[in-house]
Short mmCIF file of N, CA and C in Angstrom, two decimals:
data_model
loop_
_atom_site.label_atom_id
_atom_site.label_comp_id
_atom_site.label_asym_id
_atom_site.label_seq_id
_atom_site.Cartn_x
_atom_site.Cartn_y
_atom_site.Cartn_z
N UNK A 1 -27.43 13.73 -28.96
CA UNK A 1 -27.25 12.35 -28.56
C UNK A 1 -26.03 12.27 -27.66
N UNK A 2 -26.12 11.48 -26.63
CA UNK A 2 -25.02 11.32 -25.69
C UNK A 2 -24.64 9.85 -25.65
N UNK A 3 -23.37 9.57 -25.41
CA UNK A 3 -22.93 8.20 -25.30
C UNK A 3 -21.93 8.07 -24.18
N UNK A 4 -21.97 6.99 -23.50
CA UNK A 4 -20.97 6.66 -22.49
C UNK A 4 -20.72 7.74 -21.46
N UNK A 5 -21.70 8.57 -21.17
CA UNK A 5 -21.51 9.58 -20.15
C UNK A 5 -20.71 10.77 -20.61
N UNK A 6 -20.45 10.90 -21.91
CA UNK A 6 -19.64 11.99 -22.40
C UNK A 6 -20.46 13.14 -22.97
N UNK A 7 -21.75 13.14 -22.75
CA UNK A 7 -22.59 14.21 -23.28
C UNK A 7 -22.51 15.43 -22.41
N UNK A 8 -22.55 16.58 -23.05
CA UNK A 8 -22.61 17.84 -22.31
C UNK A 8 -21.32 18.14 -21.57
N UNK A 9 -21.23 19.33 -21.07
CA UNK A 9 -20.05 19.74 -20.34
C UNK A 9 -20.46 20.07 -18.91
N UNK A 10 -19.92 19.32 -17.99
CA UNK A 10 -20.23 19.59 -16.60
C UNK A 10 -18.99 20.00 -15.84
N UNK A 11 -17.94 20.37 -16.57
CA UNK A 11 -16.71 20.74 -15.88
C UNK A 11 -16.83 22.13 -15.31
N UNK A 12 -16.00 22.39 -14.35
CA UNK A 12 -16.01 23.68 -13.70
C UNK A 12 -14.58 24.13 -13.53
N UNK A 13 -14.35 25.41 -13.60
CA UNK A 13 -13.01 25.93 -13.41
C UNK A 13 -12.78 26.39 -11.98
N UNK A 14 -13.68 26.08 -11.08
CA UNK A 14 -13.53 26.48 -9.70
C UNK A 14 -12.74 25.42 -8.96
N UNK A 15 -11.63 25.82 -8.36
CA UNK A 15 -10.79 24.88 -7.63
C UNK A 15 -10.72 25.29 -6.18
N UNK A 16 -11.78 25.15 -5.48
CA UNK A 16 -11.69 25.52 -4.08
C UNK A 16 -12.95 25.15 -3.35
N UNK A 17 -12.97 25.49 -2.11
CA UNK A 17 -14.13 25.24 -1.28
C UNK A 17 -15.21 26.25 -1.58
N UNK A 18 -15.90 26.70 -0.54
CA UNK A 18 -16.99 27.64 -0.75
C UNK A 18 -16.54 28.93 -1.45
N UNK A 19 -15.33 29.38 -1.17
CA UNK A 19 -14.89 30.62 -1.81
C UNK A 19 -14.28 30.36 -3.17
N UNK A 20 -13.83 29.11 -3.43
CA UNK A 20 -13.21 28.78 -4.70
C UNK A 20 -11.88 29.48 -4.90
N UNK A 21 -11.21 29.89 -3.83
CA UNK A 21 -10.00 30.68 -3.96
C UNK A 21 -8.90 30.08 -3.10
N UNK A 22 -8.05 29.27 -3.72
CA UNK A 22 -6.93 28.71 -3.00
C UNK A 22 -5.65 29.47 -3.27
N UNK A 23 -5.62 30.28 -4.34
CA UNK A 23 -4.41 31.00 -4.71
C UNK A 23 -3.89 31.88 -3.60
N UNK A 24 -4.76 32.52 -2.86
CA UNK A 24 -4.31 33.43 -1.81
C UNK A 24 -3.75 32.68 -0.61
N UNK A 25 -4.08 31.40 -0.45
CA UNK A 25 -3.58 30.63 0.68
C UNK A 25 -2.06 30.50 0.65
N UNK A 26 -1.45 30.53 -0.56
CA UNK A 26 -0.01 30.35 -0.66
C UNK A 26 0.74 31.58 -0.19
N UNK A 27 0.08 32.71 -0.11
CA UNK A 27 0.73 33.94 0.31
C UNK A 27 0.28 34.41 1.68
N UNK A 28 -0.56 33.65 2.33
CA UNK A 28 -1.07 34.06 3.63
C UNK A 28 -0.04 33.76 4.72
N UNK A 29 -0.16 34.43 5.85
CA UNK A 29 0.78 34.20 6.95
C UNK A 29 0.82 32.74 7.40
N UNK A 30 -0.30 32.04 7.29
CA UNK A 30 -0.33 30.65 7.74
C UNK A 30 0.48 29.74 6.83
N UNK A 31 0.87 30.22 5.63
CA UNK A 31 1.69 29.39 4.75
C UNK A 31 3.17 29.60 5.04
N UNK A 32 3.49 30.24 6.13
CA UNK A 32 4.87 30.52 6.50
C UNK A 32 5.72 29.28 6.69
N UNK A 33 5.11 28.15 6.98
CA UNK A 33 5.87 26.92 7.16
C UNK A 33 6.31 26.33 5.83
N UNK A 34 5.82 26.89 4.73
CA UNK A 34 6.17 26.40 3.41
C UNK A 34 7.26 27.31 2.83
N UNK A 35 8.35 26.73 2.37
CA UNK A 35 9.41 27.53 1.78
C UNK A 35 8.99 28.00 0.39
N UNK A 36 9.73 28.95 -0.13
CA UNK A 36 9.44 29.45 -1.48
C UNK A 36 9.56 28.32 -2.50
N UNK A 37 10.53 27.47 -2.31
CA UNK A 37 10.72 26.33 -3.21
C UNK A 37 9.52 25.38 -3.15
N UNK A 38 9.04 25.13 -1.95
CA UNK A 38 7.88 24.25 -1.79
C UNK A 38 6.63 24.87 -2.42
N UNK A 39 6.46 26.18 -2.22
CA UNK A 39 5.31 26.86 -2.83
C UNK A 39 5.38 26.77 -4.35
N UNK A 40 6.58 26.98 -4.89
CA UNK A 40 6.78 26.89 -6.34
C UNK A 40 6.45 25.49 -6.83
N UNK A 41 6.90 24.49 -6.08
CA UNK A 41 6.64 23.10 -6.47
C UNK A 41 5.14 22.80 -6.43
N UNK A 42 4.45 23.26 -5.40
CA UNK A 42 3.01 23.03 -5.28
C UNK A 42 2.28 23.72 -6.42
N UNK A 43 2.65 24.96 -6.70
CA UNK A 43 2.02 25.69 -7.79
C UNK A 43 2.26 24.99 -9.13
N UNK A 44 3.45 24.46 -9.33
CA UNK A 44 3.76 23.73 -10.55
C UNK A 44 2.89 22.48 -10.67
N UNK A 45 2.71 21.77 -9.56
CA UNK A 45 1.86 20.58 -9.57
C UNK A 45 0.41 20.94 -9.87
N UNK A 46 -0.06 22.04 -9.31
CA UNK A 46 -1.44 22.48 -9.56
C UNK A 46 -1.59 22.83 -11.03
N UNK A 47 -0.61 23.55 -11.59
CA UNK A 47 -0.67 23.91 -13.01
C UNK A 47 -0.70 22.66 -13.88
N UNK A 48 0.09 21.64 -13.53
CA UNK A 48 0.10 20.40 -14.30
C UNK A 48 -1.25 19.70 -14.21
N UNK A 49 -1.86 19.72 -13.04
CA UNK A 49 -3.18 19.10 -12.88
C UNK A 49 -4.23 19.83 -13.69
N UNK A 50 -4.16 21.15 -13.72
CA UNK A 50 -5.11 21.95 -14.50
C UNK A 50 -4.92 21.64 -15.98
N UNK A 51 -3.67 21.59 -16.43
CA UNK A 51 -3.40 21.27 -17.83
C UNK A 51 -3.91 19.88 -18.19
N UNK A 52 -3.72 18.92 -17.30
CA UNK A 52 -4.20 17.56 -17.56
C UNK A 52 -5.72 17.53 -17.63
N UNK A 53 -6.35 18.28 -16.76
CA UNK A 53 -7.81 18.37 -16.76
C UNK A 53 -8.30 19.00 -18.06
N UNK A 54 -7.63 20.06 -18.51
CA UNK A 54 -8.01 20.71 -19.76
C UNK A 54 -7.80 19.77 -20.94
N UNK A 55 -6.71 19.02 -20.93
CA UNK A 55 -6.45 18.07 -22.01
C UNK A 55 -7.52 16.98 -22.02
N UNK A 56 -7.88 16.48 -20.86
CA UNK A 56 -8.92 15.45 -20.75
C UNK A 56 -10.25 15.97 -21.28
N UNK A 57 -10.59 17.20 -20.92
CA UNK A 57 -11.84 17.79 -21.41
C UNK A 57 -11.80 17.94 -22.93
N UNK A 58 -10.67 18.38 -23.47
CA UNK A 58 -10.53 18.51 -24.92
C UNK A 58 -10.67 17.16 -25.61
N UNK A 59 -10.06 16.14 -25.04
CA UNK A 59 -10.16 14.79 -25.60
C UNK A 59 -11.60 14.30 -25.59
N UNK A 60 -12.32 14.58 -24.52
CA UNK A 60 -13.73 14.18 -24.44
C UNK A 60 -14.57 14.92 -25.47
N UNK A 61 -14.30 16.20 -25.66
CA UNK A 61 -15.04 16.98 -26.67
C UNK A 61 -14.77 16.43 -28.06
N UNK A 62 -13.50 16.12 -28.34
CA UNK A 62 -13.14 15.57 -29.64
C UNK A 62 -13.82 14.23 -29.85
N UNK A 63 -13.77 13.38 -28.85
CA UNK A 63 -14.40 12.06 -28.95
C UNK A 63 -15.89 12.19 -29.22
N UNK A 64 -16.53 13.07 -28.50
CA UNK A 64 -17.97 13.27 -28.66
C UNK A 64 -18.30 13.80 -30.05
N UNK A 65 -17.57 14.84 -30.48
CA UNK A 65 -17.83 15.45 -31.79
C UNK A 65 -17.62 14.45 -32.91
N UNK A 66 -16.53 13.70 -32.86
CA UNK A 66 -16.23 12.74 -33.92
C UNK A 66 -17.21 11.57 -33.90
N UNK A 67 -17.58 11.13 -32.72
CA UNK A 67 -18.55 10.03 -32.63
C UNK A 67 -19.89 10.48 -33.22
N UNK A 68 -20.33 11.68 -32.86
CA UNK A 68 -21.61 12.21 -33.38
C UNK A 68 -21.57 12.31 -34.89
N UNK A 69 -20.44 12.74 -35.43
CA UNK A 69 -20.31 12.95 -36.87
C UNK A 69 -20.20 11.63 -37.63
N UNK A 70 -19.50 10.67 -37.06
CA UNK A 70 -19.12 9.48 -37.82
C UNK A 70 -19.94 8.23 -37.54
N UNK A 71 -20.69 8.20 -36.47
CA UNK A 71 -21.44 6.99 -36.10
C UNK A 71 -22.93 7.34 -36.00
N UNK A 72 -23.63 7.26 -37.15
CA UNK A 72 -25.05 7.64 -37.15
C UNK A 72 -25.94 6.68 -36.36
N UNK A 73 -25.59 5.40 -36.40
CA UNK A 73 -26.39 4.40 -35.68
C UNK A 73 -25.44 3.51 -34.87
N UNK A 74 -25.23 3.86 -33.60
CA UNK A 74 -24.31 3.06 -32.77
C UNK A 74 -24.75 1.61 -32.67
N UNK A 75 -23.80 0.73 -32.71
CA UNK A 75 -24.04 -0.70 -32.56
C UNK A 75 -23.02 -1.30 -31.63
N UNK A 76 -22.80 -2.58 -31.79
CA UNK A 76 -21.84 -3.27 -30.91
C UNK A 76 -20.40 -3.09 -31.35
N UNK A 77 -20.18 -2.68 -32.60
CA UNK A 77 -18.83 -2.44 -33.09
C UNK A 77 -18.87 -1.37 -34.17
N UNK A 78 -17.70 -0.84 -34.50
CA UNK A 78 -17.59 0.18 -35.53
C UNK A 78 -17.25 -0.46 -36.87
N UNK A 79 -17.89 0.02 -37.92
CA UNK A 79 -17.54 -0.46 -39.26
C UNK A 79 -16.19 0.16 -39.65
N UNK A 80 -15.58 -0.37 -40.71
CA UNK A 80 -14.29 0.16 -41.15
C UNK A 80 -14.43 1.62 -41.61
N UNK A 81 -15.55 1.97 -42.23
CA UNK A 81 -15.74 3.36 -42.66
C UNK A 81 -15.92 4.28 -41.45
N UNK A 82 -16.59 3.81 -40.41
CA UNK A 82 -16.75 4.60 -39.19
C UNK A 82 -15.40 4.81 -38.51
N UNK A 83 -14.60 3.74 -38.47
CA UNK A 83 -13.27 3.85 -37.88
C UNK A 83 -12.41 4.85 -38.65
N UNK A 84 -12.45 4.78 -39.97
CA UNK A 84 -11.68 5.70 -40.80
C UNK A 84 -12.16 7.14 -40.59
N UNK A 85 -13.47 7.32 -40.53
CA UNK A 85 -14.04 8.66 -40.32
C UNK A 85 -13.60 9.22 -38.97
N UNK A 86 -13.65 8.42 -37.93
CA UNK A 86 -13.24 8.87 -36.60
C UNK A 86 -11.75 9.24 -36.60
N UNK A 87 -10.93 8.44 -37.26
CA UNK A 87 -9.50 8.74 -37.35
C UNK A 87 -9.23 10.06 -38.05
N UNK A 88 -9.89 10.27 -39.18
CA UNK A 88 -9.72 11.52 -39.93
C UNK A 88 -10.26 12.71 -39.14
N UNK A 89 -11.39 12.52 -38.49
CA UNK A 89 -11.99 13.58 -37.68
C UNK A 89 -11.05 13.97 -36.54
N UNK A 90 -10.49 12.99 -35.87
CA UNK A 90 -9.56 13.26 -34.77
C UNK A 90 -8.32 13.99 -35.28
N UNK A 91 -7.80 13.57 -36.44
CA UNK A 91 -6.65 14.25 -37.02
C UNK A 91 -6.96 15.72 -37.31
N UNK A 92 -8.11 15.97 -37.91
CA UNK A 92 -8.51 17.36 -38.22
C UNK A 92 -8.68 18.17 -36.94
N UNK A 93 -9.25 17.55 -35.92
CA UNK A 93 -9.47 18.24 -34.65
C UNK A 93 -8.13 18.64 -34.04
N UNK A 94 -7.17 17.72 -34.04
CA UNK A 94 -5.85 17.99 -33.48
C UNK A 94 -5.15 19.08 -34.30
N UNK A 95 -5.25 19.00 -35.63
CA UNK A 95 -4.64 20.03 -36.49
C UNK A 95 -5.24 21.40 -36.20
N UNK A 96 -6.56 21.45 -36.06
CA UNK A 96 -7.23 22.72 -35.78
C UNK A 96 -6.79 23.28 -34.43
N UNK A 97 -6.73 22.44 -33.42
CA UNK A 97 -6.31 22.90 -32.09
C UNK A 97 -4.86 23.37 -32.12
N UNK A 98 -4.02 22.70 -32.89
CA UNK A 98 -2.63 23.09 -33.02
C UNK A 98 -2.53 24.46 -33.68
N UNK A 99 -3.32 24.68 -34.72
CA UNK A 99 -3.31 25.96 -35.42
C UNK A 99 -3.80 27.08 -34.49
N UNK A 100 -4.85 26.81 -33.75
CA UNK A 100 -5.37 27.80 -32.81
C UNK A 100 -4.31 28.13 -31.75
N UNK A 101 -3.65 27.11 -31.24
CA UNK A 101 -2.61 27.33 -30.22
C UNK A 101 -1.46 28.16 -30.77
N UNK A 102 -1.00 27.82 -31.98
CA UNK A 102 0.11 28.58 -32.58
C UNK A 102 -0.29 30.03 -32.80
N UNK A 103 -1.50 30.25 -33.29
CA UNK A 103 -1.99 31.61 -33.53
C UNK A 103 -2.09 32.38 -32.22
N UNK A 104 -2.62 31.75 -31.20
CA UNK A 104 -2.75 32.38 -29.89
C UNK A 104 -1.39 32.78 -29.33
N UNK A 105 -0.43 31.87 -29.42
CA UNK A 105 0.92 32.15 -28.92
C UNK A 105 1.56 33.29 -29.70
N UNK A 106 1.38 33.29 -31.02
CA UNK A 106 1.93 34.36 -31.84
C UNK A 106 1.32 35.72 -31.46
N UNK A 107 0.01 35.75 -31.23
CA UNK A 107 -0.65 36.99 -30.82
C UNK A 107 -0.14 37.47 -29.46
N UNK A 108 0.05 36.52 -28.53
CA UNK A 108 0.60 36.89 -27.22
C UNK A 108 1.99 37.48 -27.35
N UNK A 109 2.83 36.85 -28.18
CA UNK A 109 4.19 37.33 -28.35
C UNK A 109 4.20 38.71 -28.99
N UNK A 110 3.29 38.97 -29.95
CA UNK A 110 3.21 40.28 -30.57
C UNK A 110 2.79 41.35 -29.56
N UNK A 111 1.85 40.99 -28.70
CA UNK A 111 1.37 41.97 -27.73
C UNK A 111 2.39 42.28 -26.65
N UNK A 112 3.37 41.40 -26.45
CA UNK A 112 4.39 41.61 -25.42
C UNK A 112 5.55 42.44 -25.95
N UNK A 113 5.58 42.69 -27.24
CA UNK A 113 6.67 43.47 -27.83
C UNK A 113 6.45 44.94 -27.68
#
């Protein structure tokens, strides 16, 4: 079941034109007019945009999963039990993602030692 256009995943990790490769543009001779500081700033902005996009996708997945679990028959409003279920579901989702992130970071740190 899909609601409000949030069904399925249509996101893509390709950030470019036909080649999908903008990373090499920052090191090409034509980028000579950009200082190292400017390149760093642009790369930082791109990383922030990617992180925001990933966060938005995660939020949409959480919303979809919790809505599917907690609202068996959508109507014009949510009952108090549906609201409570969605709140608890979102809390569990955030806790799970936090645990996964902590574990991933710990594994990365161990592998760098």
